[in-house]
Coordinates of C-alpha atoms in Angstrom, one line a residue:
Chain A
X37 CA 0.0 0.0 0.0
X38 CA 1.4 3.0 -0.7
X39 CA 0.7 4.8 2.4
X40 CA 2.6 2.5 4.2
X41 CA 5.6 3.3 1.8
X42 CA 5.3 7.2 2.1
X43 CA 9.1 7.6 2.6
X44 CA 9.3 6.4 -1.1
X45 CA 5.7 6.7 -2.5
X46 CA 4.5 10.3 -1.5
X47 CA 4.2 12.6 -3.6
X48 CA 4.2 15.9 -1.4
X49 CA 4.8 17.5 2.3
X50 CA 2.6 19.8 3.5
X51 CA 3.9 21.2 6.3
X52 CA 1.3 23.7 8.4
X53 CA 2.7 27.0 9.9
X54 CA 2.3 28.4 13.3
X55 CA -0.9 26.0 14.5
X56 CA 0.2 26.2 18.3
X57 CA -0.3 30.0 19.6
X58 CA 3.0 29.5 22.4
X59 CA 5.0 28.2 19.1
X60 CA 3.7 31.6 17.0
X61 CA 4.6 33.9 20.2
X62 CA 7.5 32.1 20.9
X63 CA 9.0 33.8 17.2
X64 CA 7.3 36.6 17.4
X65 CA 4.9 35.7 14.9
X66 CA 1.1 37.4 15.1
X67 CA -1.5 33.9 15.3
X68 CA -2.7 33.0 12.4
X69 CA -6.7 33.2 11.8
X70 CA -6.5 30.6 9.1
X71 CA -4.0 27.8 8.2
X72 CA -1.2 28.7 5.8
X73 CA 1.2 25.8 4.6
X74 CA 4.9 25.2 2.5
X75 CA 6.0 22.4 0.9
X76 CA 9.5 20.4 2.0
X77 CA 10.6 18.0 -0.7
X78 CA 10.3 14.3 -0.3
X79 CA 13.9 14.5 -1.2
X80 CA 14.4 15.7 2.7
X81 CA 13.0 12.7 4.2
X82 CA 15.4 10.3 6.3
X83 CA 14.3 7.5 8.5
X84 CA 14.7 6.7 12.1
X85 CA 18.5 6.4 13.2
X86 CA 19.9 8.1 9.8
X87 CA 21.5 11.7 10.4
X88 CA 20.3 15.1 10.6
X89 CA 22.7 17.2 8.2
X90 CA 23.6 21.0 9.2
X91 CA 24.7 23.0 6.2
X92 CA 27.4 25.3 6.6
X93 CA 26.1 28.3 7.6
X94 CA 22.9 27.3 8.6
X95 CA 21.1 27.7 12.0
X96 CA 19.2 24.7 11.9
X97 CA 16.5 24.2 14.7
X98 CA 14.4 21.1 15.4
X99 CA 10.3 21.2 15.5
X100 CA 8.7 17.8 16.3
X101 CA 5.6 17.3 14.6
X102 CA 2.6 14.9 14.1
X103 CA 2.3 13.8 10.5
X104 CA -0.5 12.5 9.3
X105 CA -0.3 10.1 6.1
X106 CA -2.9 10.2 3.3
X107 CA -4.6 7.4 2.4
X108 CA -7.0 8.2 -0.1
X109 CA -6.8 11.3 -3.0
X110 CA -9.4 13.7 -3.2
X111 CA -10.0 17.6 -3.4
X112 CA -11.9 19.9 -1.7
X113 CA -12.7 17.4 0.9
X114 CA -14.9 18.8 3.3
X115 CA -13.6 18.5 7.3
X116 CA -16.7 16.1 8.2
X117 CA -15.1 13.7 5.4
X118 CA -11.4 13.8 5.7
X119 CA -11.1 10.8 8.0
X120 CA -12.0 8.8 4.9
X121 CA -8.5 10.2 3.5
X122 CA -6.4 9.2 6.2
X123 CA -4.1 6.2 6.1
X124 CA -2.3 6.6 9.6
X125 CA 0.2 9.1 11.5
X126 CA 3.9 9.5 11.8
X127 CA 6.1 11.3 14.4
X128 CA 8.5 13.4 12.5
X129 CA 10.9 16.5 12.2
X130 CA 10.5 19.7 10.4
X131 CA 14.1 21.0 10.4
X132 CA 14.5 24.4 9.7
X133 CA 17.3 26.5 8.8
X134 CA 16.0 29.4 11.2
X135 CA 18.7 32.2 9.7
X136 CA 17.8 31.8 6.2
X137 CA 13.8 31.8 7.1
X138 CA 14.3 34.6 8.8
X139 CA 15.9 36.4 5.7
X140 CA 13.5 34.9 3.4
X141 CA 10.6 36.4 5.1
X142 CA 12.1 39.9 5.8
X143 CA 12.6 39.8 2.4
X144 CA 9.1 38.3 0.9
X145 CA 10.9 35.2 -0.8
X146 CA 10.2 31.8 -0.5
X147 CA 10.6 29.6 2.8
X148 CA 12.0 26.5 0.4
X149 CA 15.5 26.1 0.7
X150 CA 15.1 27.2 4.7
X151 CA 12.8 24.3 4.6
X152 CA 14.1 22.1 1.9
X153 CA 17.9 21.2 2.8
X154 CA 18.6 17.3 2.5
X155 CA 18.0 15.3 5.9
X156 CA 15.2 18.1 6.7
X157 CA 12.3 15.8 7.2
X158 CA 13.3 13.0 9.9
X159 CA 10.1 10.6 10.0
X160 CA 9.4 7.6 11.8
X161 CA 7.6 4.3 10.4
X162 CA 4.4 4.5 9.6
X163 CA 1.5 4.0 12.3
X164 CA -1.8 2.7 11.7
X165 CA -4.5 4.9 11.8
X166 CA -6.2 2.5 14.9
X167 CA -3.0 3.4 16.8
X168 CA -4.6 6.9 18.1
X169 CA -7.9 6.8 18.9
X170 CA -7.8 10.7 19.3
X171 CA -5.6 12.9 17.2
X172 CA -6.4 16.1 19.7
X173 CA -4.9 14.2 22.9
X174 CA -1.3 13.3 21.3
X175 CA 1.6 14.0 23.2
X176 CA 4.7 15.3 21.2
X177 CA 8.4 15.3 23.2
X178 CA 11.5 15.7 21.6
X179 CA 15.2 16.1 23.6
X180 CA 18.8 17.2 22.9
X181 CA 21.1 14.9 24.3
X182 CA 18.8 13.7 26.8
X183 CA 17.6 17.2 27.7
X184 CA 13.5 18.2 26.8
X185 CA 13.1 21.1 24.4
X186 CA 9.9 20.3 23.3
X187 CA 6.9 18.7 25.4
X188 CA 3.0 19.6 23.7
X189 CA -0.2 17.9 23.6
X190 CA -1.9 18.3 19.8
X191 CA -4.9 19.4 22.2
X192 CA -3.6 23.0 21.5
X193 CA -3.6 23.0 17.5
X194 CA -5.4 25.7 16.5
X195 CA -6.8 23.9 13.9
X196 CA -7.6 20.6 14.0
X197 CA -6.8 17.4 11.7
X198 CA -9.9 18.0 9.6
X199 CA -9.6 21.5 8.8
X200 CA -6.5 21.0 7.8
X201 CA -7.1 18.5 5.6
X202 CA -10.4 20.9 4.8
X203 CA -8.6 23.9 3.4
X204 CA -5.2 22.0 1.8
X205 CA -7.5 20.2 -0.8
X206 CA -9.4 23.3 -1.5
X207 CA -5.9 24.4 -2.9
X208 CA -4.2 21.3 -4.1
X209 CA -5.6 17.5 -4.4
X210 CA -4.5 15.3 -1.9
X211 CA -3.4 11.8 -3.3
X212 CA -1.6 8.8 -1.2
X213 CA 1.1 8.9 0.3
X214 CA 1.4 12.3 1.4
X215 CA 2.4 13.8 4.4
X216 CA 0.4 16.5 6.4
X217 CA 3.2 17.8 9.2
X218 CA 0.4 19.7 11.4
X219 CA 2.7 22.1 13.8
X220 CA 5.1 22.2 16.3
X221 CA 4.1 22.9 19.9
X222 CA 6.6 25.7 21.8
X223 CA 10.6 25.2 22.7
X224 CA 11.7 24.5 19.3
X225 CA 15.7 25.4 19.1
X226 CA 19.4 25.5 17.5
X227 CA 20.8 21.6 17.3
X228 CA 24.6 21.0 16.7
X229 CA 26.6 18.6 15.0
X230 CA 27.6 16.0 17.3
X231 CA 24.0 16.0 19.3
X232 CA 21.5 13.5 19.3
X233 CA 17.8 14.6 18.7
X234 CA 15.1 12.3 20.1
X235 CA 11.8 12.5 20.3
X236 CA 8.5 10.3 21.1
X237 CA 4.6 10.3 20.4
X238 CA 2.7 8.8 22.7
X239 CA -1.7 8.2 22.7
X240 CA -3.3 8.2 26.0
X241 CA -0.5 7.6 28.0
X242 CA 0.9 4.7 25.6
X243 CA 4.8 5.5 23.8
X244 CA 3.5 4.7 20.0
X245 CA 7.0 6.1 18.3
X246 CA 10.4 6.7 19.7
X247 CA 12.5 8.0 17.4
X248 CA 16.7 8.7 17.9
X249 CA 18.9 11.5 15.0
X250 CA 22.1 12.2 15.4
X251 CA 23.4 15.3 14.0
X252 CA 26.1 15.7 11.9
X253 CA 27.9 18.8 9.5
X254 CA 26.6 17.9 6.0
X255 CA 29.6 16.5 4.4
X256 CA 32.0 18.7 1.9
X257 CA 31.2 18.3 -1.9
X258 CA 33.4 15.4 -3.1
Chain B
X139 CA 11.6 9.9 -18.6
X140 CA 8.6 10.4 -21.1
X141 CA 6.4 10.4 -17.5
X142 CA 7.9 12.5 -15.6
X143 CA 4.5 13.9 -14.3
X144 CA 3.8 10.7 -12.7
X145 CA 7.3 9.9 -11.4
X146 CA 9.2 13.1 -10.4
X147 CA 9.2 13.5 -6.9
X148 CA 9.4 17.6 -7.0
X149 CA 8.8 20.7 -9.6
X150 CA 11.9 23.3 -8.8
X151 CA 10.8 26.9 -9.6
X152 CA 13.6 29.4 -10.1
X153 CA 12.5 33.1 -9.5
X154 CA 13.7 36.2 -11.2
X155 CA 15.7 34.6 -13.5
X156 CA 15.4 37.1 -16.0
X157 CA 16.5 40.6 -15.5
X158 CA 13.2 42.5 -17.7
X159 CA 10.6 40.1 -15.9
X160 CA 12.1 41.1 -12.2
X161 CA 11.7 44.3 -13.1
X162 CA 8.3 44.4 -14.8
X163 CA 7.2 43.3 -10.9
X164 CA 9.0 46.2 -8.8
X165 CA 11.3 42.9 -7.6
X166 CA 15.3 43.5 -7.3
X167 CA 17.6 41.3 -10.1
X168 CA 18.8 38.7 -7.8
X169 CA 22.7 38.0 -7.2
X170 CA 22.1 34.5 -6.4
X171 CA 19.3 31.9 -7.5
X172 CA 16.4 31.3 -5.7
X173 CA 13.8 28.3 -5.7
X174 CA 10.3 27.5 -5.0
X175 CA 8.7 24.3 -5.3
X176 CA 5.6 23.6 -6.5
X177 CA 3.8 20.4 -6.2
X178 CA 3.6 17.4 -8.5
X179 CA -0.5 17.2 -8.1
X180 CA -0.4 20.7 -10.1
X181 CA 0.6 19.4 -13.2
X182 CA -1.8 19.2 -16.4
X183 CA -0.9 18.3 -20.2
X184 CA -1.5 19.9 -23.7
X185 CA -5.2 20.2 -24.1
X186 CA -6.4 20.3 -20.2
X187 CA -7.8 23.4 -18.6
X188 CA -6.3 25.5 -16.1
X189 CA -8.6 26.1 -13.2
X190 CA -8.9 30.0 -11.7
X191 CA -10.1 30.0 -7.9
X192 CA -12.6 31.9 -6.9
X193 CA -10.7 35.4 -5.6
X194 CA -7.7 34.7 -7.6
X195 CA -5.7 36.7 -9.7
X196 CA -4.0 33.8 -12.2
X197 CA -1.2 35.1 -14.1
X198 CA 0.5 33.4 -17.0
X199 CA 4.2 32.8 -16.7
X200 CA 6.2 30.9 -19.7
X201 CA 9.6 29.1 -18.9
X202 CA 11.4 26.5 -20.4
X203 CA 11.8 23.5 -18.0
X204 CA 14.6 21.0 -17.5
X205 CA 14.1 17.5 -17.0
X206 CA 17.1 15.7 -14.5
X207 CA 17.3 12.1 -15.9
X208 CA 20.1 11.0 -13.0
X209 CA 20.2 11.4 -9.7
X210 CA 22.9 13.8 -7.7
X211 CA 23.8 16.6 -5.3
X212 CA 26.4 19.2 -5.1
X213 CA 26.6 18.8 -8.5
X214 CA 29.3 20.8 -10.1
X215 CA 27.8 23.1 -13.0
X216 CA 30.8 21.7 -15.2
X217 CA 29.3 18.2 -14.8
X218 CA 25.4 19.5 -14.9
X219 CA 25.1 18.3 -18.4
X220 CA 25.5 14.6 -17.3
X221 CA 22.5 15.1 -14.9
X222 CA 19.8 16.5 -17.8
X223 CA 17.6 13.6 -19.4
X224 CA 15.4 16.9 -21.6
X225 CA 13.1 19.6 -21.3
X226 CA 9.5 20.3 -21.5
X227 CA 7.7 23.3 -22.2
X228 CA 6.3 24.6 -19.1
X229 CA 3.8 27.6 -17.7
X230 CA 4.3 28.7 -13.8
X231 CA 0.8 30.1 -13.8
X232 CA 0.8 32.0 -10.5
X233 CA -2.1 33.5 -8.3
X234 CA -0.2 37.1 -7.9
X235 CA -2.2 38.5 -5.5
X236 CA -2.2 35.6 -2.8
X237 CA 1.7 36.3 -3.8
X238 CA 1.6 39.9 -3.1
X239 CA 0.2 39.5 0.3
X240 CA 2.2 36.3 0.9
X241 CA 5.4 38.8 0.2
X242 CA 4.0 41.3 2.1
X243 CA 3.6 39.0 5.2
X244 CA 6.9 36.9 4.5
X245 CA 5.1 34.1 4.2
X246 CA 5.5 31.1 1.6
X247 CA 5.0 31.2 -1.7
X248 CA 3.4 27.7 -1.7
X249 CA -0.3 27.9 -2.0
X250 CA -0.2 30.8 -4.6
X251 CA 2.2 28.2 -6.5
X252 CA 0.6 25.2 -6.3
X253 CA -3.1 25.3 -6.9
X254 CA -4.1 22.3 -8.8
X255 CA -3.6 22.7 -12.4
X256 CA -1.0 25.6 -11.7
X257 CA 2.0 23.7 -14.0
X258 CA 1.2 23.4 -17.0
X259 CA 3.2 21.3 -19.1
X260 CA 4.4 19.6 -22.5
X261 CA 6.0 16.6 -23.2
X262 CA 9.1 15.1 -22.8
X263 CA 11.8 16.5 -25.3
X264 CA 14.7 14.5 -25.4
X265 CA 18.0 16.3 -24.8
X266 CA 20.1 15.9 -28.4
X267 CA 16.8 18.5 -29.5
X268 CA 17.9 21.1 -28.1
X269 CA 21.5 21.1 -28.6
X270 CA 21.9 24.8 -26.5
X271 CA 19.2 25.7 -23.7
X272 CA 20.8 29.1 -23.7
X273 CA 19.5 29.6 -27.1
X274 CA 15.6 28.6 -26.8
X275 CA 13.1 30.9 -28.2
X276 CA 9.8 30.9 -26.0
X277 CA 6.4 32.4 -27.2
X278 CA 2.6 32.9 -25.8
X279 CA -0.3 34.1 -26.6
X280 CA -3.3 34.5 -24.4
X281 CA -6.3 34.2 -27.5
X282 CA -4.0 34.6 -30.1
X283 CA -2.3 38.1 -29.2
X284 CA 1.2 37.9 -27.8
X285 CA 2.2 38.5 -24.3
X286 CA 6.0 37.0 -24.1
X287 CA 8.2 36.1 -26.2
X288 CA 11.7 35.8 -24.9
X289 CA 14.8 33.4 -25.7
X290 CA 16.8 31.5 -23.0
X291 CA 19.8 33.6 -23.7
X292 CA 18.4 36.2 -21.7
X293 CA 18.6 34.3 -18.5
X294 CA 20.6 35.6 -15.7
X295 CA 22.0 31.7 -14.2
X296 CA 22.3 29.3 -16.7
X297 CA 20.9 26.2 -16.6
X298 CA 24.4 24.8 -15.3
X299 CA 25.1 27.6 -12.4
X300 CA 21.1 26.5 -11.9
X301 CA 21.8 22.9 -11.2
X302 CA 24.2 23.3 -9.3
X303 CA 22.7 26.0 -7.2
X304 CA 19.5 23.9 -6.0
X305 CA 21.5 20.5 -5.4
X306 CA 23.8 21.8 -3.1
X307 CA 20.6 21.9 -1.1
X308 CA 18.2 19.3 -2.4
X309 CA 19.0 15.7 -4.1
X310 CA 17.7 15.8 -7.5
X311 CA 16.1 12.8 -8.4
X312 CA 15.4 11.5 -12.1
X313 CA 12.1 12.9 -12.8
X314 CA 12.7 15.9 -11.0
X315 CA 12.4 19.1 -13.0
X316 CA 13.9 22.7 -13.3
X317 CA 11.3 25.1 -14.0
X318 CA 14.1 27.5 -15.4
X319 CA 12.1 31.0 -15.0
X320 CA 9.8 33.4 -17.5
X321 CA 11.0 36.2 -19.3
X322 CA 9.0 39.4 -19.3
X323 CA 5.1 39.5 -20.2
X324 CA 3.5 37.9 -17.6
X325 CA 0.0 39.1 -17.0
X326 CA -3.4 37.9 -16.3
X327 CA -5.7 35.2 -17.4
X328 CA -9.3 34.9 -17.1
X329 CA -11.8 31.9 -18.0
X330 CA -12.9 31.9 -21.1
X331 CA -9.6 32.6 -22.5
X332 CA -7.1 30.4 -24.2
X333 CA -3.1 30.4 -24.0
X334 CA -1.3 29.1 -26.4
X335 CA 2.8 28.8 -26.3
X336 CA 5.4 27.3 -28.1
X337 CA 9.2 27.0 -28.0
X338 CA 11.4 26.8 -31.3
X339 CA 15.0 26.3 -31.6
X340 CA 16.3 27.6 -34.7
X341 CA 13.5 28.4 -36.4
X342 CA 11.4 24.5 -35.7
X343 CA 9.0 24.5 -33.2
X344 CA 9.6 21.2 -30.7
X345 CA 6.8 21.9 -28.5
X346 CA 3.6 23.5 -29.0
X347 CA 0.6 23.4 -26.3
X348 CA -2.7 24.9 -25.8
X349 CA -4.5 25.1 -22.5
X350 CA -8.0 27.0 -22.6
X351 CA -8.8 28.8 -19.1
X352 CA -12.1 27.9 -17.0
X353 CA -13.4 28.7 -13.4
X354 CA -12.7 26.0 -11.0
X355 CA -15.1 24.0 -10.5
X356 CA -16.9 24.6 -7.1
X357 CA -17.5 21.5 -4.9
X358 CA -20.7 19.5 -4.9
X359 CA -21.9 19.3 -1.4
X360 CA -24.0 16.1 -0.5

């Protein structure tokens, strides 16, 4: 099925902006009144235990996310349908080069390559949609070498699963095997070469994911 | 390589590439690329509508595109050749008023981008056809009259400096494509209209597409 294979299947990330009102104060961003989105390429995707690469020059922060994996294509699916469209979750990363989103956005240009680097989408394995019986009581953790950063509840999206997946297919169809990242709760911040990144989902009290990334300079050009 | 549109894994959107079109928009020339990506679920072929949202402002935006046949990254533009499988004729039709305020905001350029039907695109011309991409002539008409008509030469990167550029950031992948920017011209489309465009290369005409505009559709409700 190719939900199951998103890694290699998907055809797009969707990645949701500022849908946790600590995470929009905590940057000084105004909360949004309706979702806004970007794309990260599947190219950035790596898998549990591969290695986060920091760019030279780049301030690369960590923001652990729930993903949630389409099942089903469809467009302007309305929110009282789009459980139909979901396959199952995944705990994942959206890495961001911080320093060059900032530039992009003081100067009106694209968030991509901010977004976009190689290793910029850690995900775990794919997890059944049965596996969390209710996306709004999630709890997202992530640590730096055994230290929590990050520590939310997907109680305190803004806007929920369905809405999400609501407005993105009034704008673009949704097909399987794509990836919905749906925010980052606050205490997202710089990691380092040489640091390990984890980070865990759990559902009512249960661990579902655990997931480990070391972080590494991205190699020299041959 | 012939389906690209159902195997590449991302569309690559170079911005301000040449100097007349930056300018026609109040935007600075650019020192260095810059990228966007636009989704794979917004292509459509020769002879398909493109759909205009309610609310939006669609502008028309011709560009020769460049198909990557192997894949790589931090490519070296001296070995760029190796990497291209051909080219496609291609339109980066662009809701500009969504990207006004998005610039405004310094927010991403992504929804604006990649409604559905928002790349527009020919097929598959294999590389030994066009023996020099800086040397492409590129024409469209929106119901007959002309709007641009530009040639490759006029590009600020090449398509080498351009490959290398986005993979010493993202993997390309065979499949992939460059969407190598528009020259100046771009303007608006409403349904009703037809575009036509074509690119020539001394004097033959290797690709030739016609795409006639309609409102999108709005969603039946049950």
């Amino acid at each position: 099925m190719a939900s199951r294979n998103f890694i290699h299947s998907g055809r797009k990330i969707i990645a949701i902006g500022r849908n946790f009102s600590e995470h929009a104060k905590e940057l000084g961003n105004a909360v949004p009144k309706s979702p806004f989105f970007f794309l990260k390429p599947t190219s950035s995707f790596i898998s549990n235990g591969q290695a986060i690469e920091v760019p030279k020059g780049c301030e690369v922060h960590h923001e652990v996310e729930l993903g949630v994996v389409i099942g089903k294509d469809g467009r302007d699916i309305s929110a009282k349908d789009a459980h139909h469209h979901i396959a199952g979750y995944t705990l994942a990363l959206d890495m961001t080069a911080r320093n060059l989103q900032d530039q992009a956005k003081k100067a009106g240009l694209p968030w991509s390559a901010a977004k976009g680097y190689d290793t910029f989408t850690p995900v775990g394995e794919f997890i059944a949609k049965d596996a969390i019986q209710d996306t709004n009581d999630v709890d997202l953790s992530l640590k730096i070498d055994g230290v929590t950063k990050q520590n939310g509840n997907t109680r305190d999206m803004i806007f929920k699963i369905p809405s999400l997946i609501e407005y993105v297919s009034t704008i673009m169809k949704l097909q399987e095997g794509d990836v919905i990242l749906t925010g980052t709760p606050a205490g997202v911040g710089r990691v380092l070469p040489g640091e390990t990144v984890t980070c865990e989902l759990a559902s009512k009290g249960k661990i579902v994911s655990q997931l480990r990334f070391p972080v590494i300079d991205r190699p020299n050009k041959a | 390589m012939a389906d690209f549109r159902r195997t590449g894994r991302k569309i690559i959107a170079i911005g301000r590439n040449y100097s007349e079109h930056a300018k026609e928009l109040g935007n600075a020339v650019p020192t260095e690329p810059f990228f966007f990506l636009k989704p794979t679920s917004s292509y459509i072929t020769d002879g398909q509508s493109i759909e205009i949202p309610a609310g939006c402002e669609v502008h028309h935006e011709l560009e020769l595109s460049v198909i990557i046949g192997k894949e790589g990254r931090d490519i070296l533009a001296e070995n760029a050749e190796d990497y291209i499988a051909g080219y496609a004729l291609s339109l980066d039709m662009t809701a500009r008023n969504m990207q006004d305020k998005a610039k405004k905001e310094g927010r991403p350029w992504s929804a604006s981008k990649g409604y559905d039907t928002f790349t527009p695109i020919g097929d598959f011309i294999p590389k030994d056809q066009i023996p020099d991409h800086g040397n492409v002539d590129l024409s469209l008409q929106v119901n007959g009259v002309t709007k641009q008509n530009g040639n490759t030469r006029d590009m600020i990167f090449s398509v080498p400096a351009l490959i290398e550029n986005v993979s010493s950031i993202m993997k390309l992948e065979e499949g992939d494509i460059i969407m190598t920017g528009t020259p100046k011209g771009v303007g608006r489309v409403l349904p009703g209209e037809t575009i036509t465009c074509n690119l020539t290369v001394d004097g033959r005409v290797l690709s030739q597409l016609t795409f006639p505009v309609i409102d999108r559709p709005t969603p039946k409700r049950r």
